[in-house]
Short mmCIF file of C-alpha atoms in Angstrom, two decimals:
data_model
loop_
_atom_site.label_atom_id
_atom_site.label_comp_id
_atom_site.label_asym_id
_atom_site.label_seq_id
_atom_site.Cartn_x
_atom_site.Cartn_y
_atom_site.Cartn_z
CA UNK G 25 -29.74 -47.26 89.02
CA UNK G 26 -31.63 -48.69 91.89
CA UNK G 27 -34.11 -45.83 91.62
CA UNK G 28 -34.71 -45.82 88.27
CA UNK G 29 -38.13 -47.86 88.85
CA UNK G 30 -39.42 -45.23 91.40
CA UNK G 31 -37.68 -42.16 89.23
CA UNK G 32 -39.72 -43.22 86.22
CA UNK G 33 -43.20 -43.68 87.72
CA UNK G 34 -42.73 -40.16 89.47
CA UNK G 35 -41.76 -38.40 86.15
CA UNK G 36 -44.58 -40.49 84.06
CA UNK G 37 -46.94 -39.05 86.37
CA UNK G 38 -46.19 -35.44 85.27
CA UNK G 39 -46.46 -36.72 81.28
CA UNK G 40 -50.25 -36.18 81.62
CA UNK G 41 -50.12 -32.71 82.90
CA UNK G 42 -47.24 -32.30 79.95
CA UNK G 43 -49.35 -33.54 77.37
CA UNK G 44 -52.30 -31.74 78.32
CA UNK G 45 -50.97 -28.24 78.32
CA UNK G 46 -49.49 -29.05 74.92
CA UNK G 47 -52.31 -30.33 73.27
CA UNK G 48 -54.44 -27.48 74.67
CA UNK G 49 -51.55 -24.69 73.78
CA UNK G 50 -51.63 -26.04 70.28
CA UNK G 51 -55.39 -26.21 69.70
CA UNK G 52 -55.22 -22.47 71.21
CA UNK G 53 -52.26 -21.59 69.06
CA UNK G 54 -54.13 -22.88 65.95
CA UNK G 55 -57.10 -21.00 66.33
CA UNK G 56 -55.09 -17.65 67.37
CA UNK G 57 -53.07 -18.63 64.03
CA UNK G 58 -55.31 -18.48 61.76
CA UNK G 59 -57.55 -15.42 63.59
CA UNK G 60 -54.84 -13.24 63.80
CA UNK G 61 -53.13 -15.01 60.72
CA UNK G 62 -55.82 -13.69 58.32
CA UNK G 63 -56.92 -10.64 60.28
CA UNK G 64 -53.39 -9.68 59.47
CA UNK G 65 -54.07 -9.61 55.66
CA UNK G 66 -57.86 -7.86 56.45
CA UNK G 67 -58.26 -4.69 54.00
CA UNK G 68 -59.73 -2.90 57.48
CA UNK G 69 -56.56 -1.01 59.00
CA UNK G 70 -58.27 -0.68 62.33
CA UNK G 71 -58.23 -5.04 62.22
CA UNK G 72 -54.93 -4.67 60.98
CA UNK G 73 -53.36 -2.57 63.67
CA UNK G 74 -55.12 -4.43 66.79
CA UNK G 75 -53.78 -7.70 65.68
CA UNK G 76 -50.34 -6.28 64.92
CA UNK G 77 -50.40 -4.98 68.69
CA UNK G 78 -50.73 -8.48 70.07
CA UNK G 79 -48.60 -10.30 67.59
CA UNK G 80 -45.91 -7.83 68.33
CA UNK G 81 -46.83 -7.27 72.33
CA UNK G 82 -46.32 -11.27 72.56
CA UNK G 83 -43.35 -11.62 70.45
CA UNK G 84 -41.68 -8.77 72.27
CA UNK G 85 -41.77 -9.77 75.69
CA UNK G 86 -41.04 -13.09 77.84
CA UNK G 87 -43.06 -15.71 78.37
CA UNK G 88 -42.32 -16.24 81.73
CA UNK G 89 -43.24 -12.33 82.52
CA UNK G 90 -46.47 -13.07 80.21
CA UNK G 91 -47.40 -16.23 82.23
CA UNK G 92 -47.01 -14.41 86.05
CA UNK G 93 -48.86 -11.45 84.60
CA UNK G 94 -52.33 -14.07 84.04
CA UNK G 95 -51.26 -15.64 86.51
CA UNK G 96 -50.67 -13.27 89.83
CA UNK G 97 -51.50 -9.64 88.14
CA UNK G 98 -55.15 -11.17 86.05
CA UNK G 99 -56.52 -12.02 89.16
CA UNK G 100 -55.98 -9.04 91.08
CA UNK G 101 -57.71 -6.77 87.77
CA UNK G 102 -60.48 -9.31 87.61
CA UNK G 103 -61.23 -10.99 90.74
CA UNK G 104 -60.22 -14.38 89.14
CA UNK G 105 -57.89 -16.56 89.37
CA UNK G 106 -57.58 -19.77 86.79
CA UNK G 107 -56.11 -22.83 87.86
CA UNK G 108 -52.69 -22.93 87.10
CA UNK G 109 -53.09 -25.80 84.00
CA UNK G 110 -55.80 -23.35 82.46
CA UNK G 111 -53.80 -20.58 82.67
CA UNK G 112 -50.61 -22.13 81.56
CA UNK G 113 -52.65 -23.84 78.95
CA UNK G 114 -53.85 -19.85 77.61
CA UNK G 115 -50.45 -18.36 77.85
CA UNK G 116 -48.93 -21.33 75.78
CA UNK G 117 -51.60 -20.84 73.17
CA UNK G 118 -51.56 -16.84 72.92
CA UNK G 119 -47.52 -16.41 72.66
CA UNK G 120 -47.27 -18.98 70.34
CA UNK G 121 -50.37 -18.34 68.39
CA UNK G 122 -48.57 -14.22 67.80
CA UNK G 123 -46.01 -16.52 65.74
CA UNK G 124 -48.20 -18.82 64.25
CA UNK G 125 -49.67 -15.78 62.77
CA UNK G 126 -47.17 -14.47 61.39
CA UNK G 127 -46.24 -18.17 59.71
CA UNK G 128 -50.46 -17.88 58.31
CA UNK G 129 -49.57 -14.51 56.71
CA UNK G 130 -46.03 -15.28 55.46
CA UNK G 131 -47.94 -18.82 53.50
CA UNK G 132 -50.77 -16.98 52.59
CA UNK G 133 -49.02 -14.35 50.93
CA UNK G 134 -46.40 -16.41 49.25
CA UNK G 135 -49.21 -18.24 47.00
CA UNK G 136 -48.29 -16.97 43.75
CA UNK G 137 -50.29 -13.79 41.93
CA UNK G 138 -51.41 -16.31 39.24
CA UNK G 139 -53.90 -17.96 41.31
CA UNK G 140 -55.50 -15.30 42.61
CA UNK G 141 -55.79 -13.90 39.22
CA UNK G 142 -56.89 -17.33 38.16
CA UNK G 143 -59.81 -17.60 40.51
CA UNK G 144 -60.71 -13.87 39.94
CA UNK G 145 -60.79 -14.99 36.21
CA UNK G 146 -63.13 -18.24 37.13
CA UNK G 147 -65.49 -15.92 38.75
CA UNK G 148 -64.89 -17.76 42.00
CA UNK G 149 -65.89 -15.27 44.85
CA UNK G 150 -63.47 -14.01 47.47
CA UNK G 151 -64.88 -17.04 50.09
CA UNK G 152 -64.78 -19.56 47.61
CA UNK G 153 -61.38 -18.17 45.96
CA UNK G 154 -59.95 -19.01 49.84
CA UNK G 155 -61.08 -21.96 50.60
CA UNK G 156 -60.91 -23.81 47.34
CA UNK G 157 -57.99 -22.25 45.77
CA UNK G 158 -55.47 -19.84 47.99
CA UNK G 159 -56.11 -21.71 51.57
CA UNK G 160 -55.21 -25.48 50.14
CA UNK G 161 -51.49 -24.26 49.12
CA UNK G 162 -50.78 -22.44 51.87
CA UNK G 163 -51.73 -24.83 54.34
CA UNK G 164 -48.96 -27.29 53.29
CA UNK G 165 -46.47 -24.11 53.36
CA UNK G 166 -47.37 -23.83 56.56
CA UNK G 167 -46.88 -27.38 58.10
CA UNK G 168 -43.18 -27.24 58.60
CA UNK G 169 -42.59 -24.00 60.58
CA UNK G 170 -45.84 -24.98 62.71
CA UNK G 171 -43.81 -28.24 63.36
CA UNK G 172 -41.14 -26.22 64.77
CA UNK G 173 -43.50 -24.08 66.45
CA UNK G 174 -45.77 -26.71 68.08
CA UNK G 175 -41.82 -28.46 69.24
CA UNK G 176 -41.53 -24.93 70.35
CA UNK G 177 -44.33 -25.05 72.61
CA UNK G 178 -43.93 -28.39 73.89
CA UNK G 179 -40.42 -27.40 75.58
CA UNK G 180 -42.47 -23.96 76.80
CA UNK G 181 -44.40 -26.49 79.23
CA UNK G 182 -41.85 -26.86 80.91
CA UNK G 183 -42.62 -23.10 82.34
CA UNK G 184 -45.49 -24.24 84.06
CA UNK G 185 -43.64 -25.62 86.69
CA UNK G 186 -42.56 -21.99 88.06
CA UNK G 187 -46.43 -22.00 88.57
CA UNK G 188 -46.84 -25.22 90.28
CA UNK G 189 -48.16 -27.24 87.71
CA UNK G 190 -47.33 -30.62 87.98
CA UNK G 191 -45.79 -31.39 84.49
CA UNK G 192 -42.50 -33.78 84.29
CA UNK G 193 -40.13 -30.76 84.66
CA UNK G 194 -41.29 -29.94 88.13
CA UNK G 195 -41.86 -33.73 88.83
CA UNK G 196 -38.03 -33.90 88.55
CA UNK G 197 -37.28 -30.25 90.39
CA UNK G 198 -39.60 -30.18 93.40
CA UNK G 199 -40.17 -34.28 93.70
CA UNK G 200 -37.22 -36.55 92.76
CA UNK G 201 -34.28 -34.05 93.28
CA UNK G 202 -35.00 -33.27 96.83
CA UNK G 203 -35.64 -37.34 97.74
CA UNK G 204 -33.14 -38.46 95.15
CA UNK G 205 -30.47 -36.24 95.13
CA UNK G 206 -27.84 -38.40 94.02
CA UNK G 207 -29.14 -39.81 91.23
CA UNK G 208 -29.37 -36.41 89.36
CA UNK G 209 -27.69 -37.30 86.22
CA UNK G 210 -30.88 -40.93 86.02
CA UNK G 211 -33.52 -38.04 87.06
CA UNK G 212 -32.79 -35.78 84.05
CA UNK G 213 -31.69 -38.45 81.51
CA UNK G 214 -35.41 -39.95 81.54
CA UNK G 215 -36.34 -35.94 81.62
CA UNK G 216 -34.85 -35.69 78.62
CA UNK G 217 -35.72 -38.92 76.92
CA UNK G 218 -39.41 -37.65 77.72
CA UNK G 219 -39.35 -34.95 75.97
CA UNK G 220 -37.75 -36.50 73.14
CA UNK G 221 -40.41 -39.12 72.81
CA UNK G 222 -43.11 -36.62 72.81
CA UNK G 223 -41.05 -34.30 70.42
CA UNK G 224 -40.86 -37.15 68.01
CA UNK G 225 -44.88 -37.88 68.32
CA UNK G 226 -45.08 -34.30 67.28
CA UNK G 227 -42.99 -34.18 63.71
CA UNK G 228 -44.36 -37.90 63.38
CA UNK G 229 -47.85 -36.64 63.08
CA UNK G 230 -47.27 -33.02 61.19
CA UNK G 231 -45.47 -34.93 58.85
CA UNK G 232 -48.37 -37.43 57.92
CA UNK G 233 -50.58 -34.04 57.81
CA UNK G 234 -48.61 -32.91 55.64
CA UNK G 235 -48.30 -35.82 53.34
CA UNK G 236 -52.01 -35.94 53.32
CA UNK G 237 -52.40 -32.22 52.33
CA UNK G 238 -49.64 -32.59 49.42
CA UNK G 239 -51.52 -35.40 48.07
CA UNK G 240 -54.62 -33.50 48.08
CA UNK G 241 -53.11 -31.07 46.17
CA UNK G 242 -51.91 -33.67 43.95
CA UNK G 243 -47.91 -33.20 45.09
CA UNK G 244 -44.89 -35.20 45.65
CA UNK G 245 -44.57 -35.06 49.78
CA UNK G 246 -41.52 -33.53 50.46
CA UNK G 247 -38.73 -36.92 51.39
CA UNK G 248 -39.05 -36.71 54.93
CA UNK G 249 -43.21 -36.67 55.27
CA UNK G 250 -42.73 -40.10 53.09
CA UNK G 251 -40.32 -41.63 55.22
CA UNK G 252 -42.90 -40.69 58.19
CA UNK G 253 -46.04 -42.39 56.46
CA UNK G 254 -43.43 -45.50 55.26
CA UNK G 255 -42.65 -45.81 58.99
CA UNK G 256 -46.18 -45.66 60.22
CA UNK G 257 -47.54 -47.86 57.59
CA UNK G 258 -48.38 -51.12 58.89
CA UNK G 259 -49.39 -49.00 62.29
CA UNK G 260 -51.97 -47.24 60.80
CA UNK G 261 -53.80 -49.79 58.50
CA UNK P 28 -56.70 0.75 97.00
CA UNK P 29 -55.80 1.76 93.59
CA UNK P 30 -55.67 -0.64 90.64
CA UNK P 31 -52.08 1.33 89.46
CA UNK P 32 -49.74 3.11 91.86
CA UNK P 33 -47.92 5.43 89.76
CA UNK P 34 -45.55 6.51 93.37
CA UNK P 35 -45.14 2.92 93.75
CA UNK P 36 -43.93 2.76 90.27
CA UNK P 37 -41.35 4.65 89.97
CA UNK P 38 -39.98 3.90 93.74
CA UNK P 39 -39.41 0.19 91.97
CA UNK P 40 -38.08 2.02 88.57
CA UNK P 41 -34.80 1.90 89.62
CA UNK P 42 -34.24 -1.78 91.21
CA UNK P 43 -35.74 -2.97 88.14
CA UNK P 44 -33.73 -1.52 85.49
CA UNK P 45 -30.62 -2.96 87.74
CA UNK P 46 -31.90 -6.14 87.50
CA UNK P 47 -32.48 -5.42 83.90
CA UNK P 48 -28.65 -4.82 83.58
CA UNK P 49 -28.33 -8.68 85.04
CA UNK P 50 -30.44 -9.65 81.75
CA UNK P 51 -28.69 -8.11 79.19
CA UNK P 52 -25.43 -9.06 80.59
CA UNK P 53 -26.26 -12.89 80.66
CA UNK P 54 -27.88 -12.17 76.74
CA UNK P 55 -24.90 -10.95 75.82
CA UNK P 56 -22.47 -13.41 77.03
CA UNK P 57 -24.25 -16.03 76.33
CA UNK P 58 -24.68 -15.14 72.69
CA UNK P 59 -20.69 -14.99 72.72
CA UNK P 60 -21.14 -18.90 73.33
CA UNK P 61 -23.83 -18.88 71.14
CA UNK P 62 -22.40 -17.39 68.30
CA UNK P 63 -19.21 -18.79 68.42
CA UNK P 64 -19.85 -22.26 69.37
CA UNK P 65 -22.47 -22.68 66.77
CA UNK P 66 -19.86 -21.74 64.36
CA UNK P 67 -17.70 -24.61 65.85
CA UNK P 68 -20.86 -26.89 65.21
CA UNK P 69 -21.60 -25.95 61.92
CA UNK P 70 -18.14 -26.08 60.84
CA UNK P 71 -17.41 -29.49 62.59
CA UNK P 72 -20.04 -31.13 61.09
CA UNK P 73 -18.91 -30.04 57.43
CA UNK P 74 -16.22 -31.56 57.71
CA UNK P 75 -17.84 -34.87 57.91
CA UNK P 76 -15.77 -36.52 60.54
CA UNK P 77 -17.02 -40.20 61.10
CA UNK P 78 -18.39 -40.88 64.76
CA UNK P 79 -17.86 -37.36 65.49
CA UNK P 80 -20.22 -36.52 63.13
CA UNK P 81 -22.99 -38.67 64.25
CA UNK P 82 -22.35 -37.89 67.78
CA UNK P 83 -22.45 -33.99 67.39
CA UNK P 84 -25.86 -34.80 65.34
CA UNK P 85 -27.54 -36.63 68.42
CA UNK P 86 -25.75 -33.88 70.94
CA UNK P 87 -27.81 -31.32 68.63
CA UNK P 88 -31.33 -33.22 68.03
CA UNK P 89 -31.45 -33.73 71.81
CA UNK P 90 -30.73 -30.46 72.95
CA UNK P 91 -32.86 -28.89 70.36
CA UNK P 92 -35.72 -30.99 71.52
CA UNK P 93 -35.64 -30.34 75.20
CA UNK P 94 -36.65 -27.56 77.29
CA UNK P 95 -34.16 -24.97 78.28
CA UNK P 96 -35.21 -24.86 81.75
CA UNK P 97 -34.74 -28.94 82.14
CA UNK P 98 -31.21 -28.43 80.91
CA UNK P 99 -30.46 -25.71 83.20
CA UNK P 100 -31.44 -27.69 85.95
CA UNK P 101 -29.06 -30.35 84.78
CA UNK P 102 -26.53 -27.82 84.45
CA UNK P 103 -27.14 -27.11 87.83
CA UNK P 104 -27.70 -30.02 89.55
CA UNK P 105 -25.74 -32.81 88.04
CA UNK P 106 -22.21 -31.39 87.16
CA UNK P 107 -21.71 -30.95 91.11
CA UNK P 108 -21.80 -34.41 91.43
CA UNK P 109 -18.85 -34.90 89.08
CA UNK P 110 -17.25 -32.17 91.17
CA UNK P 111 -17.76 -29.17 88.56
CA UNK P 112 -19.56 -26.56 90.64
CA UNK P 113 -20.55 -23.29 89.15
CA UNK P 114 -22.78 -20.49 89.71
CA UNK P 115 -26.30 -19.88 88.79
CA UNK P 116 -24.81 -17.04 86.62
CA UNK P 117 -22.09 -19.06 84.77
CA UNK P 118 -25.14 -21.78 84.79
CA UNK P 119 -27.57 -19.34 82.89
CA UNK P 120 -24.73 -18.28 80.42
CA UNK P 121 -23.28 -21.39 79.90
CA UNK P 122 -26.79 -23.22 79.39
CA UNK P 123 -28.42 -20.59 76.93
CA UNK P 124 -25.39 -20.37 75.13
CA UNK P 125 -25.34 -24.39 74.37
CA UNK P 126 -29.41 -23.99 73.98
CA UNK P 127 -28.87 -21.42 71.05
CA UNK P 128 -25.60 -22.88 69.73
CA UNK P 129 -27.52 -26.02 67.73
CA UNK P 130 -29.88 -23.35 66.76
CA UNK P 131 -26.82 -20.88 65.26
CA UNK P 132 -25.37 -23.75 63.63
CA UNK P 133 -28.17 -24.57 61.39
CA UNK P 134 -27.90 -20.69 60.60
CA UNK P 135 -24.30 -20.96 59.68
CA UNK P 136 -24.91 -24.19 57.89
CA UNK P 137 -27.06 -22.57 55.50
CA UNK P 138 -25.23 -19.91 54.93
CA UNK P 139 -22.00 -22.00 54.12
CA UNK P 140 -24.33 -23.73 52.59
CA UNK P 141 -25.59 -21.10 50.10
CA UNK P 142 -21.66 -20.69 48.94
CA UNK P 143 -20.98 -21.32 44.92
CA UNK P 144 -19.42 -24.51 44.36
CA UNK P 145 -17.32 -22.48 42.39
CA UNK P 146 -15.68 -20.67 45.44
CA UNK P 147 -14.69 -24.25 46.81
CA UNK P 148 -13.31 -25.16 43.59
CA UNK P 149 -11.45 -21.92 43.46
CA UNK P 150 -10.08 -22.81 46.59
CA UNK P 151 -8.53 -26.06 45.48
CA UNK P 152 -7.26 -24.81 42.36
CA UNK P 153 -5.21 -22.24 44.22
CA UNK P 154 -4.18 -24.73 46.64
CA UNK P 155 -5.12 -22.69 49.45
CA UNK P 156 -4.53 -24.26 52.93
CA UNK P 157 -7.79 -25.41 54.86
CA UNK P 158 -7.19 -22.92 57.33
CA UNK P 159 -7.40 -20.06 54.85
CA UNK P 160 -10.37 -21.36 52.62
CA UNK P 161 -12.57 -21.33 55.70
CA UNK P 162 -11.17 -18.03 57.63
CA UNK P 163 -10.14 -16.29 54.12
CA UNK P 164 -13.19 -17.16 51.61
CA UNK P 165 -16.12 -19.00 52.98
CA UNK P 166 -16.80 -17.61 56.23
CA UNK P 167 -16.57 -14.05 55.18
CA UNK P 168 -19.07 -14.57 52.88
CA UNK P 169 -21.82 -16.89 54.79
CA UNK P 170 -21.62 -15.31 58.06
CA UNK P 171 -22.78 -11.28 56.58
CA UNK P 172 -25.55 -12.83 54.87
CA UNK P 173 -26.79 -14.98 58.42
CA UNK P 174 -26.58 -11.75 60.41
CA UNK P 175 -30.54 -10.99 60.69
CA UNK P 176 -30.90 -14.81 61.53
CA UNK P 177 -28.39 -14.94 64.14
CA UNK P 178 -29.89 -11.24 65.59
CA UNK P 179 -33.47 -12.89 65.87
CA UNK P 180 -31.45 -15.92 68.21
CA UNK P 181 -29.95 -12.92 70.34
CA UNK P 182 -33.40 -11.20 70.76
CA UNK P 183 -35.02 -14.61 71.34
CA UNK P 184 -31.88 -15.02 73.88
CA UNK P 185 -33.15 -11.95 76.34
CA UNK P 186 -36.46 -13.18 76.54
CA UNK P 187 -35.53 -16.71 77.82
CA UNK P 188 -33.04 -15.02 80.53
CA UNK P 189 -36.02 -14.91 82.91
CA UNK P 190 -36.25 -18.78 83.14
CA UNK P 191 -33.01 -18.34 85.53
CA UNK P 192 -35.07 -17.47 87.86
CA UNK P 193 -35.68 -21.11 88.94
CA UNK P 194 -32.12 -21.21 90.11
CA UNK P 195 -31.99 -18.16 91.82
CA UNK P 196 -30.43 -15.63 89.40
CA UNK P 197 -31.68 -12.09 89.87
CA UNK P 198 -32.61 -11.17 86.74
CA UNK P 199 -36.01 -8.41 86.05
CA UNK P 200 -38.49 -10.76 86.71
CA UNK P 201 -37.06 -12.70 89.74
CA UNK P 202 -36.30 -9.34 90.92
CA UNK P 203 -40.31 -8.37 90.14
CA UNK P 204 -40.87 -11.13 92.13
CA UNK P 205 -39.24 -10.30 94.91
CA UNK P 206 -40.32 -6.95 95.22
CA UNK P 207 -43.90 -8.24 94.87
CA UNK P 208 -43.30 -10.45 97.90
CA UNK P 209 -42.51 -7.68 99.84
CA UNK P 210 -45.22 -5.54 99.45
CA UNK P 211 -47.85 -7.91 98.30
CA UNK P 212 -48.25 -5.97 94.89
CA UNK P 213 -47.91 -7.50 92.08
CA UNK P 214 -49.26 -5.17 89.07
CA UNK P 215 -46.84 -2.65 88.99
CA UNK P 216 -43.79 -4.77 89.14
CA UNK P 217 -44.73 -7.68 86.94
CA UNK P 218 -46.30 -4.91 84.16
CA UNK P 219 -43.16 -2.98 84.48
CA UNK P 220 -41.11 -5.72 84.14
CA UNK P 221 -43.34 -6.77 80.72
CA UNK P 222 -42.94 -3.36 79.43
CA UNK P 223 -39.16 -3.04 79.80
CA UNK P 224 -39.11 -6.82 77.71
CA UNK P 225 -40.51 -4.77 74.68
CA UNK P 226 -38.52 -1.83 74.95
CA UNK P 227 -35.83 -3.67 73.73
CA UNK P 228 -36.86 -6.79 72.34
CA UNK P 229 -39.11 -4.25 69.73
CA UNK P 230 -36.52 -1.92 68.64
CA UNK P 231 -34.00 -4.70 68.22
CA UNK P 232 -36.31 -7.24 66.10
CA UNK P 233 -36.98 -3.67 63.96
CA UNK P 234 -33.26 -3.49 63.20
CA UNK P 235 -33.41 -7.05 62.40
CA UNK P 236 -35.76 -6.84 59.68
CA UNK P 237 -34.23 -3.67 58.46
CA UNK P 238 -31.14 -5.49 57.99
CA UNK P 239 -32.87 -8.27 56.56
CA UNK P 240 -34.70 -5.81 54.52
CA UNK P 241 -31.54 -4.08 53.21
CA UNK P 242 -30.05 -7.74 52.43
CA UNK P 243 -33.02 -9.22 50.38
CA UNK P 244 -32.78 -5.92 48.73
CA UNK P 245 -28.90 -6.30 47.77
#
């Protein structure tokens, strides 16, 4: 216990390398969502087929064999090499953004008939139809399963560390275990209790979002989004 | 010096499909923890046991919400100290196997969930003992309709193996690595190594959906 002082400050100063990566994977995997997402439901079967090749080339294989490939074979094809944060930072986003398509597609598509028909009806054209009437629903369809996915990707960073990023996981490995190697069981207690915390930040904020897009769409939030925006209430105001 | 050495290639074919054989065997028996103690999970927390309950719940939220690789390394490094020493195999197996357990055991849970509450009621009117309401009537009919659920956690399984490597087990891409080290090439062994990933990992997530096809259909 006499280390814990020491043990913390080491593994707080891998949070911002943690925290980075994810917020950078997710703003990636949001993007690549929605691209590939929508490209995914194109009427062009040439856009169809290329973004089925890297949904399903990325779901198929590791992510560890995905992040050595950018990171030792890339370099070699291109005469590159990113820093090890960048190119954790892309793998992150393009692995999880193949599922986060597949999560645009599934919400798109489960928007009932009836609406489209609706907006057809209302002379609304196909941009407008989107964005004012098919997008809106989806989007709160979506919000759970990218909380799981963006959870998902958090506990991904933790990869980084085979490429010498300095994120809390190899804070603990390469820095505390060799100096503090009897105190394993503190080291990787506050490990985990990191990741918690951050976890928790995660559905905290996804779950306001999506109390905010339910109410937009004039809906009851589903229980546990109104616990969330109970719990942050006096924070926020 | 060519960008892809197709002699090279195929002298590293056959190390790498060994290796491969490490993979699948740590996939396999650690869905056999997996699988089963998920089932244990799920079932355990049915019953509603006080403290147990709440302490299987935390057990769950906390492993779900940490990386894999952090609770290998605990795995690995802290149950020596309580004297409990055990390979980076067993390590591997034992730690995706608890990993993908909370997962399996929300599966289960819905799918004992998604039982009539006629069936339980059935159950009670025929006085049938606990043992034989869960082995006899509700398991036999959650667990076929999970299948494709549990099958996406297996495939999921392979493709985490490779995080082993930070403890030393010799599994395709570790072994990638080290071939890589000895020649200084890199391409051939870390594309290979990709490409043998989605061999498997695509026909088996094809099956899945066939069978989830065939069930949605039914």
């Amino acid at each position: 216990m006499d280390n814990l002082p020491q043990i913390v400050s080491v593994l707080g100063d891998g949070i911002p390398e943690t925290v980075i990566a994810t917020l950078g994977g997710v703003l990636l995997t949001i993007v690549l969502s929605f691209g590939a997402g929508l490209l995914l439901l194109s009427p062009s079967r040439t856009a169809r087929g290329v973004t089925r090749v890297y949904v399903e080339g990325f779901r198929g294989t590791s992510e560890v064999v995905q992040l050595f490939w950018i990171y030792f074979v890339l370099p070699v094809l291109v005469g590159f090499q990113l820093l090890p944060l960048f190119a954790g930072i892309v793998v992150l986003g393009l692995n999880h953004g193949a599922y986060g398509a597949e999560i645009v597609r599934g919400a798109i598509q489960s928007v009932p008939r009836a609406q489209y028909e609706g907006a057809i009806a209302l002379s609304l054209s196909p941009a407008q139809r989107m964005r004012r009437v098919i997008f809106p629903q989806a989007f709160v369809e979506m919000l759970p399963p990218f909380n799981n996915l963006f959870i998902q990707l958090l506990k991904s960073t933790a990869i980084l560390a085979l490429i010498t990023v300095p994120e809390v996981t190899r804070q603990a490995r390469e820095v505390l275990i060799p100096n503090y190697g009897s105190d394993t069981l503190l080291i990787f207690g506050v490990t985990f209790v990191i990741y918690l915390i951050l976890a928790a930040l995660i559905t905290l904020g996804m779950r306001l979002l999506e109390r905010a897009a339910s109410a937009r769409l004039g809906r009851r939030p589903s229980r546990a989004a109104r616990l969330a925006a109970k719990a942050t209430a006096g924070v926020a105001s | 010096m060519p960008l892809w050495d197709w002699n090279y290639a195929f002298d590293i074919l056959p190390d790498l499909v060994l290796a491969l054989v490490t993979t699948i065997e740590i996939t396999l028996l650690g869905s056999v923890v997996a699988l089963l103690l998920g089932l244990v999970f799920a079932v355990l927390r049915r019953l509603h046991i006080p403290v147990l309950d709440q302490v299987l719940w935390a057990f769950i939220e906390v492993v779900r919400s940490t990386p894999l690789l952090v609770q290998v390394f605990f795995l690995f490094f802290v149950l020596p100290q309580f004297g409990i020493t055990l390979s980076a195999f067993v390590v591997g197996v034992v730690g995706l196997g608890i990993h993908y357990a909370t997962y399996t055991s929300e599966v289960y849970r819905a799918g004992i969930d998604a039982i009539p509450k006629g069936q339980w009621e059935a159950c009670t009117a025929l006085s049938l003992p606990r043992l034989r309401v869960w082995t006899g009537v509700i398991l036999p009919q959650a667990v076929p309709r999970v299948l494709p659920a549990l099958g996406n956690y297996v495939i999921s399984m392979f493709k985490e193996v490779p995080l082993l490597l930070a403890i030393g087990v010799v599994e395709v891409v570790n072994e990638a690595r080290e071939i890589g080290s000895l020649t200084f090439r890199y391409t051939e062994p870390y594309t290979i190594a990709g490409l043998l990933f989605l061999l498997l990992s695509y026909p088996a997530s094809m099956l899945v959906r066939r069978l989830e096809r065939r069930r949605a259909a039914a």
